[in-house]
Short mmCIF file of C-alpha atoms in Angstrom, two decimals:
data_model
loop_
_atom_site.label_atom_id
_atom_site.label_comp_id
_atom_site.label_asym_id
_atom_site.label_seq_id
_atom_site.Cartn_x
_atom_site.Cartn_y
_atom_site.Cartn_z
CA UNK A 347 30.30 69.30 110.64
CA UNK A 348 30.26 72.79 108.88
CA UNK A 349 34.44 73.88 108.02
CA UNK A 350 34.45 77.33 108.88
CA UNK A 351 36.19 79.93 106.22
CA UNK A 352 38.16 82.84 106.64
CA UNK A 353 37.46 85.87 104.15
CA UNK A 354 40.72 86.27 101.30
CA UNK A 355 42.76 83.20 103.61
CA UNK A 356 43.37 82.13 100.29
CA UNK A 357 44.57 85.23 98.56
CA UNK A 358 46.27 85.56 102.15
CA UNK A 359 48.17 82.93 101.98
CA UNK A 360 49.00 83.36 98.77
CA UNK A 361 51.00 86.67 99.08
CA UNK A 362 52.60 84.77 101.33
CA UNK A 363 54.28 82.81 99.34
CA UNK A 364 54.94 85.39 96.85
CA UNK A 365 56.66 87.18 99.56
CA UNK A 366 58.93 84.47 100.46
CA UNK A 367 59.55 83.63 97.01
CA UNK A 368 61.20 86.80 95.98
CA UNK A 369 62.96 86.96 99.61
CA UNK A 370 64.89 84.14 99.06
CA UNK A 371 65.68 85.30 95.23
CA UNK A 372 66.42 88.43 96.07
CA UNK A 373 68.88 86.77 99.28
CA UNK A 374 70.15 84.56 96.54
CA UNK A 375 70.93 87.21 93.93
CA UNK A 376 73.03 89.03 96.75
CA UNK A 377 74.45 86.48 98.07
CA UNK A 378 75.72 85.83 94.55
CA UNK A 379 77.04 89.51 93.64
CA UNK A 380 80.72 89.98 94.57
CA UNK A 381 81.38 92.93 97.67
CA UNK A 382 82.36 96.25 96.10
CA UNK A 383 85.33 96.83 95.35
CA UNK A 384 87.59 98.75 98.36
CA UNK A 385 88.36 102.29 98.02
CA UNK A 386 91.92 101.96 97.22
CA UNK A 387 93.05 98.50 96.10
CA UNK A 388 96.27 97.97 98.82
CA UNK A 389 92.90 97.71 101.25
CA UNK A 390 91.92 94.62 99.34
CA UNK A 391 92.15 91.93 101.21
CA UNK A 392 91.14 88.54 98.62
CA UNK A 393 92.53 85.38 98.76
CA UNK A 394 94.10 86.35 102.27
CA UNK A 395 93.39 84.78 106.17
CA UNK A 396 93.57 85.80 109.62
CA UNK A 397 95.49 86.18 111.69
CA UNK A 398 95.43 88.23 114.07
CA UNK A 399 95.00 90.87 112.98
CA UNK A 400 95.55 90.52 110.02
CA UNK A 401 94.64 89.55 106.95
CA UNK A 402 97.92 87.56 105.75
CA UNK A 403 99.01 85.86 102.39
CA UNK A 404 102.41 84.13 103.11
CA UNK A 405 103.60 82.01 99.91
CA UNK A 406 107.08 80.92 98.55
CA UNK A 407 108.78 81.34 94.91
CA UNK A 408 110.92 78.56 92.94
CA UNK A 409 111.96 80.74 90.20
CA UNK A 410 114.46 81.23 87.00
CA UNK A 411 115.97 77.78 87.44
CA UNK A 412 117.07 76.70 84.47
CA UNK A 413 120.28 77.74 81.87
CA UNK A 414 121.82 81.17 81.37
CA UNK A 415 124.91 80.97 78.56
CA UNK A 416 125.84 84.58 79.11
CA UNK A 417 125.62 85.51 83.10
CA UNK A 418 128.71 87.66 82.88
CA UNK A 419 126.95 89.73 79.68
CA UNK A 420 129.71 92.54 80.08
CA UNK A 421 132.66 90.75 78.87
CA UNK A 422 133.32 89.58 75.45
CA UNK A 423 133.78 86.04 76.40
CA UNK A 424 130.33 84.17 76.80
CA UNK A 425 130.45 81.57 80.03
CA UNK A 426 127.35 80.15 80.59
CA UNK A 427 126.10 78.98 83.87
CA UNK A 428 123.38 76.89 85.87
CA UNK A 429 121.14 79.53 88.03
CA UNK A 430 118.61 79.40 90.18
CA UNK A 431 116.12 82.05 92.13
CA UNK A 432 114.55 81.00 95.84
CA UNK A 433 112.84 82.64 97.98
CA UNK A 434 109.49 83.58 100.63
CA UNK A 435 107.71 86.61 101.47
CA UNK A 436 104.08 87.93 102.80
CA UNK A 437 101.83 90.34 101.55
CA UNK A 438 99.85 91.21 104.75
CA UNK A 439 96.42 94.20 105.87
CA UNK A 440 95.55 95.52 108.89
CA UNK A 441 92.23 97.31 109.00
CA UNK A 442 90.65 99.47 110.37
CA UNK A 443 87.28 100.15 109.98
CA UNK A 444 85.86 102.11 106.99
CA UNK A 445 88.91 104.64 108.23
CA UNK A 446 91.84 102.90 106.05
CA UNK A 447 94.18 100.77 107.34
CA UNK A 448 98.21 99.27 106.36
CA UNK A 449 99.62 97.63 103.64
CA UNK A 450 102.41 95.35 104.23
CA UNK A 451 104.27 93.65 101.77
CA UNK A 452 107.92 91.53 102.03
CA UNK A 453 109.85 89.16 99.75
CA UNK A 454 113.27 87.48 100.10
CA UNK A 455 115.03 85.74 97.40
CA UNK A 456 118.20 84.01 96.75
CA UNK A 457 120.32 83.64 93.91
CA UNK A 458 122.93 81.57 93.48
CA UNK A 459 124.59 79.93 90.41
CA UNK A 460 125.76 76.61 90.07
CA UNK A 461 129.90 77.71 89.13
CA UNK A 462 130.18 80.90 89.45
CA UNK A 463 130.02 81.15 92.84
CA UNK A 464 131.24 85.18 93.41
CA UNK A 465 128.02 86.36 91.40
CA UNK A 466 125.34 84.93 94.51
CA UNK A 467 123.57 87.56 96.19
CA UNK A 468 120.35 88.29 97.84
CA UNK A 469 117.97 90.15 96.16
CA UNK A 470 115.34 91.81 99.27
CA UNK A 471 112.06 94.24 98.44
CA UNK A 472 110.10 95.61 101.65
CA UNK A 473 106.84 97.89 100.91
CA UNK A 474 104.29 99.45 103.30
CA UNK A 475 101.96 101.68 102.81
CA UNK A 476 99.70 103.47 105.43
CA UNK A 477 95.73 104.84 103.45
CA UNK A 478 93.29 107.25 104.86
CA UNK A 479 89.86 107.45 104.39
CA UNK A 480 88.27 110.78 104.76
CA UNK A 481 84.45 111.41 102.34
CA UNK A 482 86.01 111.81 98.83
CA UNK A 483 89.55 111.66 99.45
CA UNK A 484 91.65 109.34 100.31
CA UNK A 485 94.85 110.17 101.28
CA UNK A 486 97.96 107.79 101.91
CA UNK A 487 101.74 107.07 102.34
CA UNK A 488 103.60 104.83 101.48
CA UNK A 489 108.10 103.93 102.01
CA UNK A 490 108.97 101.22 99.40
CA UNK A 491 112.74 99.47 99.49
CA UNK A 492 114.40 97.24 97.20
CA UNK A 493 117.71 96.27 96.82
CA UNK A 494 118.88 93.54 93.49
CA UNK A 495 122.03 92.76 92.01
CA UNK A 496 121.76 92.98 88.46
CA UNK A 497 122.11 94.11 85.32
CA UNK A 498 120.60 97.99 87.01
CA UNK A 499 119.67 98.38 82.63
CA UNK A 500 120.48 97.88 79.35
CA UNK A 501 123.37 100.56 79.09
CA UNK A 502 125.07 98.68 81.93
CA UNK A 503 126.30 94.99 81.70
CA UNK A 504 127.74 94.63 85.26
CA UNK A 505 125.94 92.69 87.67
CA UNK A 506 125.97 95.51 90.33
CA UNK A 507 123.61 96.81 93.92
CA UNK A 508 121.21 98.95 93.11
CA UNK A 509 119.25 99.58 96.62
CA UNK A 510 116.21 102.18 95.89
CA UNK A 511 114.55 104.01 98.75
CA UNK A 512 111.44 106.24 98.25
CA UNK A 513 109.16 107.74 100.38
CA UNK A 514 105.07 109.00 98.96
CA UNK A 515 102.92 110.99 100.17
CA UNK A 516 100.38 111.01 97.83
CA UNK A 517 96.02 112.90 97.76
CA UNK A 518 93.17 110.78 95.64
CA UNK A 519 89.55 111.99 95.19
CA UNK A 520 87.01 109.74 95.51
CA UNK A 521 85.12 110.87 91.51
CA UNK A 522 81.92 110.42 91.95
CA UNK A 523 81.13 112.41 88.70
CA UNK A 524 82.94 112.35 85.37
CA UNK A 525 86.35 114.17 87.63
CA UNK A 526 88.68 113.01 89.14
CA UNK A 527 92.55 114.45 91.15
CA UNK A 528 94.88 113.05 92.81
CA UNK A 529 98.78 113.59 93.22
CA UNK A 530 101.93 112.73 94.82
CA UNK A 531 104.99 114.02 96.04
CA UNK A 532 108.27 111.28 96.43
CA UNK A 533 111.64 111.72 98.14
CA UNK A 534 113.84 108.56 96.50
CA UNK A 535 117.05 107.06 96.84
CA UNK A 536 119.59 105.47 94.61
CA UNK A 537 122.49 104.32 95.27
CA UNK A 538 125.49 101.84 93.87
CA UNK A 539 126.92 99.90 95.89
CA UNK A 540 129.84 97.26 94.18
CA UNK A 541 133.13 95.58 95.08
CA UNK A 542 134.71 95.74 92.07
CA UNK A 543 137.43 99.24 91.47
CA UNK A 544 135.80 99.14 87.88
CA UNK A 545 132.31 100.60 88.83
CA UNK A 546 133.45 103.39 90.80
CA UNK A 547 132.71 105.39 87.79
CA UNK A 548 129.63 104.32 88.04
CA UNK A 549 128.88 105.04 91.77
CA UNK A 550 129.96 108.41 91.37
CA UNK A 551 127.90 109.73 87.61
CA UNK A 552 124.44 107.40 89.21
CA UNK A 553 123.70 107.39 92.63
CA UNK A 554 121.92 109.82 93.36
CA UNK A 555 118.20 111.83 95.07
CA UNK A 556 115.56 112.21 93.08
CA UNK A 557 112.09 114.81 94.65
CA UNK A 558 109.17 114.79 91.93
CA UNK A 559 105.83 116.69 92.07
CA UNK A 560 103.13 115.18 90.59
CA UNK A 561 99.62 116.08 89.92
CA UNK A 562 96.96 114.45 87.59
CA UNK A 563 93.72 115.04 86.17
CA UNK A 564 91.15 112.70 85.76
CA UNK A 565 87.76 113.27 82.97
CA UNK A 566 85.77 110.28 82.10
CA UNK A 567 84.92 110.96 78.07
CA UNK A 568 83.20 107.81 78.12
CA UNK A 569 81.84 105.43 80.68
CA UNK A 570 84.76 103.49 79.48
CA UNK A 571 87.59 105.49 78.33
CA UNK A 572 89.19 108.17 80.71
CA UNK A 573 91.42 110.86 79.77
CA UNK A 574 93.99 111.56 81.55
CA UNK A 575 96.33 115.12 82.64
CA UNK A 576 100.16 114.51 84.00
CA UNK A 577 101.89 118.03 85.19
CA UNK A 578 105.18 116.82 86.79
CA UNK A 579 107.96 118.67 87.54
CA UNK A 580 111.30 116.63 89.59
CA UNK A 581 114.97 118.08 90.85
CA UNK A 582 118.03 115.20 90.86
CA UNK A 583 121.30 116.05 92.95
CA UNK A 584 123.67 113.65 92.07
CA UNK A 585 126.81 113.03 95.15
CA UNK A 586 129.44 114.06 93.48
CA UNK A 587 129.28 117.92 92.39
CA UNK A 588 132.49 117.58 90.11
CA UNK A 589 130.43 115.48 87.73
CA UNK A 590 128.73 119.01 87.62
CA UNK A 591 125.28 116.01 86.29
CA UNK A 592 121.89 117.75 88.40
CA UNK A 593 119.42 118.85 87.05
CA UNK A 594 115.79 119.49 86.59
CA UNK A 595 113.05 118.14 84.87
CA UNK A 596 109.60 119.09 83.65
CA UNK A 597 106.58 116.95 81.84
CA UNK A 598 103.11 117.02 80.81
CA UNK A 599 101.88 114.11 80.19
CA UNK A 600 97.83 113.87 78.34
CA UNK A 601 96.22 110.55 77.98
CA UNK A 602 93.75 107.79 78.28
CA UNK A 603 93.28 104.98 80.58
CA UNK A 604 90.80 101.99 79.51
CA UNK A 605 88.68 100.16 81.55
CA UNK A 606 89.58 96.36 81.77
CA UNK A 607 86.35 95.55 80.91
CA UNK A 608 86.39 97.78 77.41
CA UNK A 609 87.04 96.06 73.97
CA UNK A 610 90.74 97.36 74.21
CA UNK A 611 92.07 97.41 77.82
CA UNK A 612 95.70 99.53 78.79
CA UNK A 613 96.50 103.21 78.57
CA UNK A 614 98.19 105.84 76.94
CA UNK A 615 100.53 109.08 77.68
CA UNK A 616 103.12 111.07 75.78
CA UNK A 617 104.14 114.93 76.25
CA UNK A 618 106.71 116.93 75.94
CA UNK A 619 109.59 116.32 78.60
CA UNK A 620 112.36 119.52 79.15
CA UNK A 621 115.65 117.83 81.23
CA UNK A 622 117.50 121.60 81.89
CA UNK A 623 120.89 120.39 83.33
CA UNK A 624 121.78 123.13 85.88
CA UNK A 625 125.72 123.22 86.07
CA UNK A 626 126.44 122.21 82.14
CA UNK A 627 125.61 124.23 78.68
CA UNK A 628 125.24 121.58 76.50
CA UNK A 629 123.00 118.66 78.61
CA UNK A 630 119.78 120.28 77.89
CA UNK A 631 116.76 117.80 76.68
CA UNK A 632 113.87 118.98 75.28
CA UNK A 633 111.64 115.52 73.31
CA UNK A 634 108.27 113.55 74.02
CA UNK A 635 108.46 110.61 75.92
CA UNK A 636 105.39 108.73 77.08
CA UNK A 637 104.36 104.78 77.54
CA UNK A 638 101.42 102.84 77.08
CA UNK A 639 100.29 99.43 77.62
CA UNK A 640 97.48 97.46 75.62
CA UNK A 641 95.82 94.49 75.08
CA UNK A 642 92.80 92.94 73.66
CA UNK A 643 90.79 89.41 73.52
CA UNK A 644 90.64 87.55 69.78
CA UNK A 645 88.24 85.60 70.12
CA UNK A 646 87.17 83.38 73.61
CA UNK A 647 90.66 81.41 73.40
CA UNK A 648 94.21 84.76 72.37
CA UNK A 649 94.56 88.19 74.18
CA UNK A 650 96.89 90.54 71.70
CA UNK A 651 99.35 92.77 73.51
CA UNK A 652 101.61 95.80 72.66
CA UNK A 653 103.77 98.43 74.87
CA UNK A 654 105.92 101.14 73.64
CA UNK A 655 107.78 102.80 76.17
CA UNK A 656 110.06 106.52 75.24
CA UNK A 657 112.48 107.83 78.21
CA UNK A 658 115.45 109.80 79.72
CA UNK A 659 117.73 107.76 81.62
CA UNK A 660 121.22 108.87 82.89
CA UNK A 661 124.38 107.88 81.50
CA UNK A 662 128.02 106.76 82.73
CA UNK A 663 128.95 107.40 78.50
CA UNK A 664 131.88 109.56 77.89
CA UNK A 665 130.38 113.20 78.13
CA UNK A 666 126.23 112.07 78.18
CA UNK A 667 124.78 113.11 80.42
CA UNK A 668 121.81 111.00 79.51
CA UNK A 669 120.73 108.22 77.17
CA UNK A 670 117.01 108.45 75.14
CA UNK A 671 115.76 104.84 74.97
CA UNK A 672 113.08 103.41 73.35
CA UNK A 673 111.41 100.35 73.09
CA UNK A 674 108.26 98.39 71.59
CA UNK A 675 107.01 94.42 72.24
CA UNK A 676 104.11 92.93 70.73
CA UNK A 677 103.06 89.79 72.41
CA UNK A 678 100.31 86.92 71.33
CA UNK A 679 98.69 84.82 74.04
CA UNK A 680 96.61 81.44 73.75
CA UNK A 681 94.01 79.86 76.57
CA UNK A 682 94.42 76.30 75.72
CA UNK A 683 92.50 75.60 78.90
CA UNK A 684 91.34 77.50 81.70
CA UNK A 685 94.76 76.54 83.33
CA UNK A 686 97.28 76.15 81.07
CA UNK A 687 98.51 79.24 78.17
CA UNK A 688 101.23 80.15 75.79
CA UNK A 689 102.29 83.13 74.55
CA UNK A 690 105.38 84.90 72.06
CA UNK A 691 106.62 88.15 72.12
CA UNK A 692 108.71 90.47 69.88
CA UNK A 693 111.31 93.68 71.06
CA UNK A 694 112.39 95.42 70.02
CA UNK A 695 114.58 98.41 71.57
CA UNK A 696 117.10 101.56 70.84
CA UNK A 697 119.48 103.43 72.56
CA UNK A 698 120.56 106.34 71.47
CA UNK A 699 123.96 108.79 73.11
CA UNK A 700 123.34 112.40 71.86
CA UNK A 701 127.15 112.84 71.52
CA UNK A 702 129.80 111.08 70.45
CA UNK A 703 132.14 108.72 72.86
CA UNK A 704 135.78 107.42 72.60
CA UNK A 705 135.45 103.65 70.40
CA UNK A 706 136.30 100.38 73.00
CA UNK A 707 139.86 99.53 70.57
CA UNK A 708 140.33 102.76 69.73
CA UNK A 709 139.78 105.55 71.82
CA UNK A 710 141.49 108.15 69.39
CA UNK A 711 138.05 107.41 67.75
CA UNK A 712 134.43 109.36 67.93
CA UNK A 713 131.32 107.36 67.18
CA UNK A 714 128.02 108.05 67.99
CA UNK A 715 126.77 105.20 69.80
CA UNK A 716 123.36 103.25 69.29
CA UNK A 717 123.31 99.96 70.84
CA UNK A 718 119.91 98.18 68.90
CA UNK A 719 118.03 95.62 71.40
CA UNK A 720 116.15 92.67 70.13
CA UNK A 721 114.06 90.23 72.24
CA UNK A 722 112.79 86.80 71.25
CA UNK A 723 111.32 85.16 74.30
CA UNK A 724 107.74 81.56 74.31
CA UNK A 725 106.25 80.81 77.60
CA UNK A 726 104.05 78.61 78.94
CA UNK A 727 101.70 79.02 81.77
CA UNK A 728 100.23 76.32 84.33
CA UNK A 729 97.78 77.43 87.16
CA UNK A 730 97.62 74.02 88.88
CA UNK A 731 94.95 75.45 91.64
CA UNK A 732 94.44 79.04 93.37
CA UNK A 733 98.15 78.85 95.55
CA UNK A 734 99.63 77.78 92.05
CA UNK A 735 101.58 79.27 90.05
CA UNK A 736 103.71 76.86 86.64
CA UNK A 737 105.76 78.94 84.70
CA UNK A 738 108.73 77.75 82.09
CA UNK A 739 110.40 80.15 79.55
CA UNK A 740 113.08 81.06 76.77
CA UNK A 741 114.52 84.37 76.45
CA UNK A 742 117.31 85.28 72.89
CA UNK A 743 118.15 88.48 73.21
CA UNK A 744 120.73 90.18 70.97
CA UNK A 745 122.09 93.82 71.11
CA UNK A 746 123.94 95.30 68.60
CA UNK A 747 125.46 98.81 68.56
CA UNK A 748 127.21 101.04 65.98
CA UNK A 749 130.60 99.95 68.21
CA UNK A 750 131.30 96.23 67.41
CA UNK A 751 133.09 95.60 70.51
CA UNK A 752 129.75 96.09 72.82
CA UNK A 753 127.98 94.06 70.50
CA UNK A 754 126.55 90.69 72.75
CA UNK A 755 123.83 88.13 72.57
CA UNK A 756 122.21 86.07 75.22
CA UNK A 757 120.18 82.86 76.18
CA UNK A 758 117.76 82.06 79.67
CA UNK A 759 115.94 79.24 79.80
CA UNK A 760 114.27 79.18 83.28
CA UNK A 761 111.15 77.28 84.74
CA UNK A 762 109.30 78.62 87.59
CA UNK A 763 106.32 78.60 90.57
CA UNK A 764 104.62 80.00 93.08
CA UNK A 765 102.91 78.63 96.10
CA UNK A 766 100.88 81.09 98.17
CA UNK A 767 99.15 79.54 101.31
#
C-alpha cells in the first residue's frame, strides 16, 4: 500500500514545533518578569490582600520592650523603668483604574511604663492621600496627622505631646526624558500640649502655623544619577504675637539623587538659607543648610551607611529664636544569612545657640550654650518570614553641654516585633 506524502509536511511540522517552543519560552519569560512599578509609589499594592474594593495590609506591632535607665531626661537624677509599646494599624489602597487611587494609613500605639504610670500615653498617626493620574502629570492631595507624647527634639527634655496636621497639594511630571519637575504647597499646624504649668513657655514659643511653597527641577545627568534643584519659601506665624517670633524663610538647595541600583545609593542636597525675623531686628540667619543619606555595598554580605544634616530649629532657650543643629552618623551592617543581620552605628551632633543664655545654676552668668550629642547603637534584626520581623537594639546617648547642669546620659535596651497579616 502506497502512502501519500504531502509536499513540505516535515517542514511545516518543524515550523509548528519551533513556533510552539518560541511561544512557551516567551510566556515563561513574561511570567518571570515582575510587573512594572506604578506611576506613583502610593499606588503599589505589593504584599496586600483584597478586601472588597480595597487592597489591605493590617498589622500589629510590639516594640520598644525593654529598659530605659533615664525615663525623665529633664531631671538631673536618673530614674530607670521598664517600658513597652503595643499597637496596631493598617495600610490600604483603593485603585481607580488607570486614573489614580486613594492611599490610607493609620497606626495607634500605647506606651506603658512599669513604675511611672503618669508617663503612660497613646501615640497616633494617620495619613490619607488622593492621587490623580493625567497624561504626563501626577496630581495629589494629602492630609497627614500625628500625635505623639515624646521628646519633640534634642533641645526639649520633657515628654510633651506634639500634634502635627499637614495638608499638602502636590504636582509631579511623569518624565519621559532627562528632565522632570515637581512641586508642592503645604499648610502645617504644630501644637504642643501639656498639663505641666512649667511647659507653658514651650507652648507660647513654639505653637505655630507654617505655609511652604517648594518647586524642584530634576535633570538626569548620568544613567543612575539625577541632579536636583529645589527652591522653597516659607512663612511661619506663631500663635502668641507678644513673643515677636514670626519669620520668613527662603532656601535654594541643589543636590543629587542616586538610583537604588547604583553602586552608591541615596541623596544629598545643600544650599543657602535666609531666615528673616519679621518682628525683631536681631533674629536673622544666613547660612548653609542641607542633609544627605548614603549607602553602598561592601562585598556580598555587608553595607556601609552614612548620613548628615544641618538645619535651623526654633528654640525656647533665653532670647534665642533658633538654634543651629548639626549631626552626622556612620553605620556598618553585616548580613549573617538571608534572614539575619547586625548593625553598629556611631553618631555625633552639635546644637549651637547664637545668643548667650543665663546659666541654670547661676542665672547672673551669661554663656553661649553648645550641646554636643553622641550616640552609640547596636541592632540585630531577624526576618522570620515575609510577615514577621524581630529586632533587638541597645542605645547609649550622652549630652555634653557648656552648661554642666544639662549634661545627661541615657541607656536604652529594647526588643520589638512587627507582624503583617
